[in-house]
Short mmCIF file of C-alpha atoms in Angstrom, two decimals:
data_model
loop_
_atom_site.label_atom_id
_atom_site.label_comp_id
_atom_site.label_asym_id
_atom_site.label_seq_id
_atom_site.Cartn_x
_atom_site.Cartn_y
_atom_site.Cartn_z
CA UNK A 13 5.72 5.78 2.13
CA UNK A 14 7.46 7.73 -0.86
CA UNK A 15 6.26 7.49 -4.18
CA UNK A 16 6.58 8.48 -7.78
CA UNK A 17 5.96 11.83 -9.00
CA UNK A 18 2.03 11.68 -10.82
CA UNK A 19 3.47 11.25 -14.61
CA UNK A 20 2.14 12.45 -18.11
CA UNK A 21 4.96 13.64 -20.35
CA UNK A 22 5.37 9.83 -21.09
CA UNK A 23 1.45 9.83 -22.38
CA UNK A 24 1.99 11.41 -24.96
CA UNK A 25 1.97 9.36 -27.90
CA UNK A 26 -1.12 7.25 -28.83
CA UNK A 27 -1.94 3.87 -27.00
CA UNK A 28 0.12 1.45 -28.96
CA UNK A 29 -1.41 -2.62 -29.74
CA UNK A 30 1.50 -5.01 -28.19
CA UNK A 31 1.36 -7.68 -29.58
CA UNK A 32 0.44 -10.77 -26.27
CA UNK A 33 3.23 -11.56 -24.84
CA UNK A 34 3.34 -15.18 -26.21
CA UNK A 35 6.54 -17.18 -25.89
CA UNK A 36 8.51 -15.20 -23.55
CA UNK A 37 8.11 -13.90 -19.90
CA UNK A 38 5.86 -10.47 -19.28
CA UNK A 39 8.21 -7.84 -18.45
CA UNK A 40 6.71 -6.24 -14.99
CA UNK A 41 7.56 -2.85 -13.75
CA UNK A 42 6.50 -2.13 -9.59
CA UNK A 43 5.60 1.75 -9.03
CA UNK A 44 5.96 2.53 -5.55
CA UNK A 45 8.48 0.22 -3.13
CA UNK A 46 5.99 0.29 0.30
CA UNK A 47 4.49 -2.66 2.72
CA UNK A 48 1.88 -3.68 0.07
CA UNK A 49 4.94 -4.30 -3.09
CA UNK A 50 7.25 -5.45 -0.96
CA UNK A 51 4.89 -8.30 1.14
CA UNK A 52 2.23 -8.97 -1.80
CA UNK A 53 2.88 -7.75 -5.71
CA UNK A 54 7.21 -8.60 -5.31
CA UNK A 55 6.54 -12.00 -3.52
CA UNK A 56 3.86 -12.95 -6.35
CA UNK A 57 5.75 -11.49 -9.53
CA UNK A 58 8.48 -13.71 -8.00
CA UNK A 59 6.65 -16.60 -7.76
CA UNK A 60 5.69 -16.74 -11.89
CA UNK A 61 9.19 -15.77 -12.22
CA UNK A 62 9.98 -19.25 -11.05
CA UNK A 63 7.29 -20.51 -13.24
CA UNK A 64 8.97 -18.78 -16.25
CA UNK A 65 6.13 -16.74 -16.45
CA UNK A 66 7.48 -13.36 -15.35
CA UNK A 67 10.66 -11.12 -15.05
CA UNK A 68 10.72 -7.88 -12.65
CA UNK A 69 12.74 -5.52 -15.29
CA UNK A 70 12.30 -2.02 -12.70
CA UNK A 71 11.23 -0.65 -9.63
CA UNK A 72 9.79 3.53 -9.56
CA UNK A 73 9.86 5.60 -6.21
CA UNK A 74 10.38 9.47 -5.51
CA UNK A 75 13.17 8.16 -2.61
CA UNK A 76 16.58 7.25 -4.75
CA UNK A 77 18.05 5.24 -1.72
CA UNK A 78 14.39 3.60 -0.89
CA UNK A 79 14.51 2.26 -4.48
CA UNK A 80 18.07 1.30 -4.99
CA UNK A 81 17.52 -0.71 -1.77
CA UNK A 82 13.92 -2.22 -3.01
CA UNK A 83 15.52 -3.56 -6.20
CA UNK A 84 18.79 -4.65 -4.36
CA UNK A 85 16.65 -6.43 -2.10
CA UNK A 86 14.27 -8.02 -4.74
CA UNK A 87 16.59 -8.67 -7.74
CA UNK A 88 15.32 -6.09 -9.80
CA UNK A 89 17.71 -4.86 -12.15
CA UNK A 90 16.90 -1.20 -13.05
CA UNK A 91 15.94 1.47 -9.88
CA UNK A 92 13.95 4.87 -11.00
CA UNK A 93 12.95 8.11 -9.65
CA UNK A 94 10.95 8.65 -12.87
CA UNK A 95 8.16 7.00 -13.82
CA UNK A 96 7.96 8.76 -17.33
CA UNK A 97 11.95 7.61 -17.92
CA UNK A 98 10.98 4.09 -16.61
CA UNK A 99 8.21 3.48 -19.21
CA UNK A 100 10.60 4.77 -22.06
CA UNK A 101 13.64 2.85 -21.73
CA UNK A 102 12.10 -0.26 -20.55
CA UNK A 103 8.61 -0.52 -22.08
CA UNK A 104 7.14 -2.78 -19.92
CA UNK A 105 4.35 -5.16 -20.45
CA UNK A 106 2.80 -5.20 -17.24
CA UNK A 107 3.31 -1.82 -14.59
CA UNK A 108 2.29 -2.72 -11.25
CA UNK A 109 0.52 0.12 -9.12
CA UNK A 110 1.57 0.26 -5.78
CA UNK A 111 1.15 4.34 -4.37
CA UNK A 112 -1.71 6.13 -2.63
CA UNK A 113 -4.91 6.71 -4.86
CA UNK A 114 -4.58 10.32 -5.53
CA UNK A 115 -1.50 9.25 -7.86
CA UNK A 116 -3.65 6.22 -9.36
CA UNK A 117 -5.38 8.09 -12.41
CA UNK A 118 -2.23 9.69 -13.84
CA UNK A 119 0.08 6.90 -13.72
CA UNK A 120 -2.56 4.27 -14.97
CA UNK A 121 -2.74 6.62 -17.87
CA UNK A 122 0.68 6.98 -18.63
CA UNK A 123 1.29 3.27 -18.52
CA UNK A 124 -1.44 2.67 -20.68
CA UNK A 125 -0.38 5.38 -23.36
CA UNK A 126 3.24 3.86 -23.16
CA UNK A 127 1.35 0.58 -24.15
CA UNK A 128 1.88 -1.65 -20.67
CA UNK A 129 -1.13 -3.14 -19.22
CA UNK A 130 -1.77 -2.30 -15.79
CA UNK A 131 -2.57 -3.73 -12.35
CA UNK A 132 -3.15 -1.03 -9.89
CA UNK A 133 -4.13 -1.46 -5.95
CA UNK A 134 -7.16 -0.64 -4.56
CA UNK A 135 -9.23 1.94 -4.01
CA UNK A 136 -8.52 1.63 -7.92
CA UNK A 137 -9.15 5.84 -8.20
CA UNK A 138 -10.66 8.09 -5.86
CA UNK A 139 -13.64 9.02 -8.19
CA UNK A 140 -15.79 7.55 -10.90
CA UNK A 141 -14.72 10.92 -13.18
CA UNK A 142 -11.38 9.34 -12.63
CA UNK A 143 -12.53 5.91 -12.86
CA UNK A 144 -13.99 6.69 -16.30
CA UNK A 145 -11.22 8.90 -17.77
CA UNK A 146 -8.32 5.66 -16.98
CA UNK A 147 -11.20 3.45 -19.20
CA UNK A 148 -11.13 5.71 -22.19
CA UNK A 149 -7.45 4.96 -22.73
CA UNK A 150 -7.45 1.43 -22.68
CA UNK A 151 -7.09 -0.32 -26.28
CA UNK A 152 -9.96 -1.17 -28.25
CA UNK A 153 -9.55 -4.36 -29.05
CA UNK A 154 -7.03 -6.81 -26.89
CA UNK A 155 -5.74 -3.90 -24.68
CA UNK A 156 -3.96 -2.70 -23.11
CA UNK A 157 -5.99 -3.29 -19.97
CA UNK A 158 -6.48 -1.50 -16.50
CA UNK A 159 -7.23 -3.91 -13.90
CA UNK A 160 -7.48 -3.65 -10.48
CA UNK A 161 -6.57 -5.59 -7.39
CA UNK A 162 -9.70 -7.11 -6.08
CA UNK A 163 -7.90 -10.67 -5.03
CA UNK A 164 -10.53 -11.76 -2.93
CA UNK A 165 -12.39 -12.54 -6.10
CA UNK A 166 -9.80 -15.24 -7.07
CA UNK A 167 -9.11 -18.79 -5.22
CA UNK A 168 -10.91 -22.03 -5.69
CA UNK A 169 -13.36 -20.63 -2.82
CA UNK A 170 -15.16 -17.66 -4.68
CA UNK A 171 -14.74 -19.65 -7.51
CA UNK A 172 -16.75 -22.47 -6.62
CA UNK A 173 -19.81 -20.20 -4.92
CA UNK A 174 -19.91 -18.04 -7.78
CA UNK A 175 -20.04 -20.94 -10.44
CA UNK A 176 -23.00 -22.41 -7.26
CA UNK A 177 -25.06 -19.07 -7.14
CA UNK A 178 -24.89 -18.55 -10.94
CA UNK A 179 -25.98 -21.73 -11.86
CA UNK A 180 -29.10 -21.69 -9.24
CA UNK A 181 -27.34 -24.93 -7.58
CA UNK A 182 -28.38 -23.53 -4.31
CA UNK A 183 -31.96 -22.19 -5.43
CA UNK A 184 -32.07 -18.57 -5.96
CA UNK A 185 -30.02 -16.06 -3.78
CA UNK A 186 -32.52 -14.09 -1.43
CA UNK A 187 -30.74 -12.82 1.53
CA UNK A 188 -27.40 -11.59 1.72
CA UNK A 189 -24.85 -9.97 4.46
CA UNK A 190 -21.71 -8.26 4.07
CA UNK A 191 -19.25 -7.42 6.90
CA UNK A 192 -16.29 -5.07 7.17
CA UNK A 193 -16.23 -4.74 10.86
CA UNK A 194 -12.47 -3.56 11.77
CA UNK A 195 -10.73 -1.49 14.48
CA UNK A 196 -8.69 1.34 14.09
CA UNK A 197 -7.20 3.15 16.63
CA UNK A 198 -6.15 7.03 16.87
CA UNK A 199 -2.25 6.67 16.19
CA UNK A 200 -3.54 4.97 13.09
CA UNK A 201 -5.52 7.89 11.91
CA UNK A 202 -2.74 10.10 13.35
CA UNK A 203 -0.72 9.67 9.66
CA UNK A 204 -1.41 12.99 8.24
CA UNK A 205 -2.80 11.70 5.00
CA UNK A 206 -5.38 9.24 6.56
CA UNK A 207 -9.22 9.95 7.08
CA UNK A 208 -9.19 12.64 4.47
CA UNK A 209 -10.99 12.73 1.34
CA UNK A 210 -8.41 14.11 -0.99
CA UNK A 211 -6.03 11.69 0.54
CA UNK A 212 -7.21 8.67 1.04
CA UNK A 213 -10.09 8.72 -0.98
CA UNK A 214 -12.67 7.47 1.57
CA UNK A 215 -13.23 6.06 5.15
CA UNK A 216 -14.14 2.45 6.00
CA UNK A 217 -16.37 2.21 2.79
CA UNK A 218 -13.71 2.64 0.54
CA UNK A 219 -10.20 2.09 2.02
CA UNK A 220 -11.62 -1.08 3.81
CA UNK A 221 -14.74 -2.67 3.14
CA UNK A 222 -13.85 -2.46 -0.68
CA UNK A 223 -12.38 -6.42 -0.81
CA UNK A 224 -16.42 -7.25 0.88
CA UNK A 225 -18.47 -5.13 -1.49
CA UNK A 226 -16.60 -6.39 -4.23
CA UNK A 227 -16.92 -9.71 -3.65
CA UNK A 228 -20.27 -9.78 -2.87
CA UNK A 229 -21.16 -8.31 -6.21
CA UNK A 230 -18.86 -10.60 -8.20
CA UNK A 231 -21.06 -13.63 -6.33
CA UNK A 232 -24.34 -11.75 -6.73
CA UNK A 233 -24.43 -10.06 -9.81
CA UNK A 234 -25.41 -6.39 -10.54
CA UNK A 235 -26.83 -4.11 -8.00
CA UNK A 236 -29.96 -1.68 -8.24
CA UNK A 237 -30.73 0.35 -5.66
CA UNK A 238 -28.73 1.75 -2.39
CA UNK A 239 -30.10 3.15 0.82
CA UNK A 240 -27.21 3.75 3.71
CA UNK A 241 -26.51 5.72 6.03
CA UNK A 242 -22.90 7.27 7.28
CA UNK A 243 -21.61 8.25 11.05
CA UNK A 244 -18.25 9.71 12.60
CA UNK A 245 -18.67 8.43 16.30
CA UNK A 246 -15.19 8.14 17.28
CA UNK A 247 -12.33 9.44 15.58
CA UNK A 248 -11.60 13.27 14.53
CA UNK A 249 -11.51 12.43 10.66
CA UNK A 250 -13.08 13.83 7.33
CA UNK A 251 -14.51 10.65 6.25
CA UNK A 252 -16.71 8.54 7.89
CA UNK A 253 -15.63 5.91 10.50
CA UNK A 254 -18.72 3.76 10.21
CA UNK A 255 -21.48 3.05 7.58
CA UNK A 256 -24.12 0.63 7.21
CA UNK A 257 -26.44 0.21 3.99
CA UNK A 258 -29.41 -1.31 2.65
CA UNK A 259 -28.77 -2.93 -1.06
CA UNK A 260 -30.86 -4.31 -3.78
CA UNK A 261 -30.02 -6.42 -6.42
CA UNK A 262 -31.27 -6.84 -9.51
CA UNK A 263 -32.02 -10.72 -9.68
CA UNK A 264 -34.52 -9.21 -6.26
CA UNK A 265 -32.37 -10.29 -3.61
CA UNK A 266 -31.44 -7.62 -0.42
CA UNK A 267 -28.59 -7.50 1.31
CA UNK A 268 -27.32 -5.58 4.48
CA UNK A 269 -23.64 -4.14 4.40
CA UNK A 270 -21.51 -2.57 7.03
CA UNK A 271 -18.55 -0.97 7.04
CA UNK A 272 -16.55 -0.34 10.26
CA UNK A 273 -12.93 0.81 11.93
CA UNK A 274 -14.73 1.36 15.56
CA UNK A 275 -14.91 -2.74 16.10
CA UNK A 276 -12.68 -4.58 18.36
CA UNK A 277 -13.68 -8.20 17.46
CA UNK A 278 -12.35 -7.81 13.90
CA UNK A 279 -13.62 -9.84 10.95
CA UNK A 280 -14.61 -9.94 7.22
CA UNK A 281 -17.75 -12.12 6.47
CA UNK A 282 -20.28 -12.55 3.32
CA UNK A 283 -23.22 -14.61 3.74
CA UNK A 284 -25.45 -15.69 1.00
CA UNK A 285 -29.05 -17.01 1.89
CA UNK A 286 -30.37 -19.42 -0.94
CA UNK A 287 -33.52 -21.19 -1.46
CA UNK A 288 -31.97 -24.26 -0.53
CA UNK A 289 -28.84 -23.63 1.42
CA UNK A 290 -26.52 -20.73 3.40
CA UNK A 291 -23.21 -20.35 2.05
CA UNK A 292 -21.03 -18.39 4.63
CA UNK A 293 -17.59 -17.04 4.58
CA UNK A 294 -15.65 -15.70 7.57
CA UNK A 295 -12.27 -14.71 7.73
CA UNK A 296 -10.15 -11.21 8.03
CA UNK A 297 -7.57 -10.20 5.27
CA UNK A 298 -7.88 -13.59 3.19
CA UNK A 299 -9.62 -16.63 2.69
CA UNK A 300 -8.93 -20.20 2.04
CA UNK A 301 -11.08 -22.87 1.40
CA UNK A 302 -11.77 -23.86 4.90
CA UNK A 303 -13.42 -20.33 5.55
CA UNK A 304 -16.18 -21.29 3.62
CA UNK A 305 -19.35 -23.26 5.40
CA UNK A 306 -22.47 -24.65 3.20
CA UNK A 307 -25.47 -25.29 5.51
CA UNK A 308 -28.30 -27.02 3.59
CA UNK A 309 -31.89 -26.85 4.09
CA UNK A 310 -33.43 -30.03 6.31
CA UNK A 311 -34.41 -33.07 3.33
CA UNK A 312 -31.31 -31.61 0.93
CA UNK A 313 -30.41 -35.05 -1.05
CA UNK A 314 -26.68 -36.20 0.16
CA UNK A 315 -25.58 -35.92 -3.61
CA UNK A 316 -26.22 -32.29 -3.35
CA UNK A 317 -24.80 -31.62 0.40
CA UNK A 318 -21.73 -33.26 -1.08
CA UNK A 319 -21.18 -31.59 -4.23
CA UNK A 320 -21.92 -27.55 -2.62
CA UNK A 321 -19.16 -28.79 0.00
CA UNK A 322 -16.67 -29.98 -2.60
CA UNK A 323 -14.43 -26.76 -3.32
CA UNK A 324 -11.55 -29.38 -4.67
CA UNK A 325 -8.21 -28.19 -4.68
CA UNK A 326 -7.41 -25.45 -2.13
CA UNK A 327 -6.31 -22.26 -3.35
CA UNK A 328 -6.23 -19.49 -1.20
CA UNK A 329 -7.41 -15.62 -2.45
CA UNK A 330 -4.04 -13.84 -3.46
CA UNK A 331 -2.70 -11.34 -5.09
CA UNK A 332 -0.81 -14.56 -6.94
CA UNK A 333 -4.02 -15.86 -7.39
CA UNK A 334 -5.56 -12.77 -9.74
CA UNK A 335 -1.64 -12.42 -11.17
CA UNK A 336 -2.00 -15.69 -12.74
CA UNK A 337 -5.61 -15.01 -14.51
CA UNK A 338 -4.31 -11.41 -15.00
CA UNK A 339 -1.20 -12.71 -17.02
CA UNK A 340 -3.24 -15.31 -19.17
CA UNK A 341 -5.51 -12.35 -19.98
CA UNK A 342 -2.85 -10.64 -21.15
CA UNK A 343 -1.00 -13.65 -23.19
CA UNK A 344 -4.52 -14.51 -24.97
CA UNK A 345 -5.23 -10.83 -25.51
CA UNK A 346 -8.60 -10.58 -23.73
CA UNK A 347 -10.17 -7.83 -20.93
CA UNK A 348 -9.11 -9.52 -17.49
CA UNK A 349 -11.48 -9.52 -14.53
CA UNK A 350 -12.11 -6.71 -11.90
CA UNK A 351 -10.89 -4.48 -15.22
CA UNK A 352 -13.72 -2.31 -17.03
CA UNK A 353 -16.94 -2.16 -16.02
CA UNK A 354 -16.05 -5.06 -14.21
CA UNK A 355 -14.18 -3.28 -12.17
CA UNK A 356 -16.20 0.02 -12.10
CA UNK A 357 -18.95 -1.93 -9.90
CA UNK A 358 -18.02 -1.64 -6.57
CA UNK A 359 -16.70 1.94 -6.92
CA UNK A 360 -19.71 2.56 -8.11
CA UNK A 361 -21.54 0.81 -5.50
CA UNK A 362 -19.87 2.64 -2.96
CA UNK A 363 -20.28 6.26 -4.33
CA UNK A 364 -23.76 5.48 -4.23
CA UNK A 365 -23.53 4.30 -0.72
CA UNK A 366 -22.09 7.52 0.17
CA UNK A 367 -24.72 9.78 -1.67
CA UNK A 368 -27.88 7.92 0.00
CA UNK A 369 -26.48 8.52 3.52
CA UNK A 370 -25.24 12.23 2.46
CA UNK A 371 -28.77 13.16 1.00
CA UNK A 372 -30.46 10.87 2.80
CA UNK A 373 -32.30 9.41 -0.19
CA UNK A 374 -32.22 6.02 -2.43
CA UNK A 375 -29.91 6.09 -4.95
CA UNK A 376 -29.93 3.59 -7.94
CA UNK A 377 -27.58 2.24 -10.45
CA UNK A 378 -26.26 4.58 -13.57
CA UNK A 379 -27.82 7.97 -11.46
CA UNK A 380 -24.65 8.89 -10.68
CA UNK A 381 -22.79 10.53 -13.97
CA UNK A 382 -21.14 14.14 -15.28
CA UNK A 383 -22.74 16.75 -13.46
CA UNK A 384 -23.73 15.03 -10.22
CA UNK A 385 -21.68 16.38 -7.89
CA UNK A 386 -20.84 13.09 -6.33
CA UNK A 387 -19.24 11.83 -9.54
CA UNK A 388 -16.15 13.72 -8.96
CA UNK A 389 -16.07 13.88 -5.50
CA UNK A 390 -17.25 10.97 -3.11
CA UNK A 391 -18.22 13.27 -0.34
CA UNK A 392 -20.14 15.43 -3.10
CA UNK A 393 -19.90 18.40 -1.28
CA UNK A 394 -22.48 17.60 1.44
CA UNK A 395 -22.79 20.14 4.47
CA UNK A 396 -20.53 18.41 7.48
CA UNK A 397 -18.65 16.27 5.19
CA UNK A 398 -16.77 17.91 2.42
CA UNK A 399 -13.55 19.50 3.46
CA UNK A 400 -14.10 22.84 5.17
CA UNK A 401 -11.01 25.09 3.71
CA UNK A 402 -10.06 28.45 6.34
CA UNK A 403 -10.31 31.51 4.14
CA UNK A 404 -6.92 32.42 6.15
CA UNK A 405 -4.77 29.60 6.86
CA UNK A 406 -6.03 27.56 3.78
CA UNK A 407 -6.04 24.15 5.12
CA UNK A 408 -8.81 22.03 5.76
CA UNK A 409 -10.62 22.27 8.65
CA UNK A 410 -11.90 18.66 10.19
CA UNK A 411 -15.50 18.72 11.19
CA UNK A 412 -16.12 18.35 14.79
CA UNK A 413 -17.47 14.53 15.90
CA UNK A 414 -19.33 12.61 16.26
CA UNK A 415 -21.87 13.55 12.81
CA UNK A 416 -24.34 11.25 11.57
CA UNK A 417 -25.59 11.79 8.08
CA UNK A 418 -24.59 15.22 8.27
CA UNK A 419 -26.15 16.33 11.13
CA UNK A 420 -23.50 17.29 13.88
CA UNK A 421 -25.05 15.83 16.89
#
């Protein structure tokens, strides 16, 4: 997919305090015109526009005839091939990420230091040195804002367990399960850029079971301790292609997670044990109300059953669904979810995952920071998973499979 050059030259000038877009639509800006702007962000920016919420002022992308095309397509009224250009002349409210992660870090900053908030895909950056540097230029005090797109969060599904498990409706949470289990063939890892760390940031544990991990710490609150282990059985990749890990939380409950391209009977599932019911959801790129299941415990009072089961009014996770939260955040002025150390969690989460099976050891919350080698690279520069360079040709040289926990076996 082309994309925008990484911009800066547009950064240069202090972050700016817009005032909230109140009484008027947010003026959007997409960077990067590929499958996930043109079937998710462009469909839901639309949408708002019919609402009278939203306008699409310009489209960014290295490719001048991929853009002009994009925008003809879409409506948009101003095609780029230069992100630092774009951000001058139109000064958008809201730029909308849409490019590979190695470009995430510089063009989150340069929005934010033209004084748009932003909304940037996920794997929001590839590190948490990156993660950390795109916080420190967000506004003080009403934004701008990073967030990212975690949309699984948002619907009246996640909504209603996470209001459930907060509030104890269930009893407390004790026993949890999260499941990434995919398949992934090898002409899909034969795209150059794919299964390599500098690339695409991760294997299964970042590119894919991201949505999961996310979720289930939006639903269960903070983590505190990791223990996981990492394997590349089947595919001739960098990165993993399979993980699985033991988490802890800190309200005591444990959870199991796996991450996985290597399965053929594909599906996305988070289940929640309480003391008084399961709450299950199973599904594969999105969820809906009916993808939800509440078993009670035998003797549960009917009034109870009833309410757990009542999600009301179906709305579906989308990336419309966070859009409309993420544009009332901006018109009242306040942080907006899965932004922050909101958002930080799950990166976090899965750096540590990848540390505990590297080193084989347990890795808690926070112990990753400046100066631990896995806080500015995710494969931390373990023997038989960081990049092996030829002192000749230069180019990274794939460790041979299959590897478990760094061990070639």
């Amino acid at each position: 997919m082309p994309t925008p050059r990484n911009a800066t030259s547009a950064a240069t000038s202090t972050n700016r305090l817009p005032a909230p877009p109140v009484g008027r639509r947010v003026r959007a800006a997409v960077i990067g015109t590929g499958a996930i702007a043109r079937g998710s962000h462009v469909p839901a920016l639309a949408r708002l526009a019919e609402e009278g919420e939203t306008e699409i002022v310009a489209a960014v992308d290295i490719a001048e005839d991929v853009v002009r095309e994009f925008c003809a397509e879409a409506g948009i009224p101003h095609a780029y091939t230069d992100l630092d250009r774009m951000l001058e002349e139109q000064r958008p409210d809201l730029v909308v990420i849409c490019t590979p992660p190695t470009l995430h870090r510089e063009q989150t900053v340069a929005a934010l230091r033209a004084g748009a908030w932003v909304w940037c895909e996920k794997p929001p950056v590839p590190t948490l040195a990156d993660f950390d540097a795109v916080e420190a230029e967000e506004g003080l005090d009403g934004g701008p804002y990073a967030a990212i797109v975690f949309q699984h969060r948002f619907g009246s599904g996640a909504r209603h367990v996470k209001r459930l498990i907060a509030e104890e409706a269930m009893g407390r949470p004790l026993v949890a399960h999260c499941q990434t289990t995919w398949y992934r063939n090898a002409d899909y890892y034969a795209v150059p850029w794919r299964g390599r760390w500098e690339t695409e940031g991760g294997g299964p544990a970042m590119g894919h079971g991201i949505h999961q991990m996310d979720l289930l710490l939006d639903l269960m609150g903070p983590w505190s301790e990791v223990r996981a282990m990492a394997g590349r059985l089947v595919h001739d990749v960098e990165t993993e292609d399979v993980s699985t890990a033991l988490v802890r939380f800190r309200n005591g409950a444990l959870a199991t997670v796996v991450n996985s391209v290597l399965s053929p009977d594909e599906v996305s599932r988070i289940r929640i044990d309480c003391e008084r019911a399961t709450v299950e959801l199973t599904h594969l790129y999105g969820h809906s109300n009916d993808n939800w299941r509440v078993t009670p415990v035998p003797g549960t009072p009917d009034a109870d059953v009833t309410a757990w089961q009542d999600f009301g009014a179906d709305v579906p996770s989308s990336h419309l669904a966070q859009l409309r939260d993420l544009v009332a955040s901006m018109r009242a002025g306040e942080r907006p979810r899965s932004s922050g150390a909101d958002g930080r969690t799950s990166l976090e989460l899965i750096t540590a995952l990848y540390k505990s099976a590297f080193t084989d050891t347990t890795v808690r919350a926070g112990e990753i920071g400046p100066g631990d080698p896995y806080y500015t690279a995710l494969h931390g520069g373990a023997a038989g998973w960081a990049p092996r360079v030829s002192e000749v040709t230069e180019v990274p040289v794939v460790p041979e499979v299959p590897v478990v926990q760094g061990v070639e076996a």
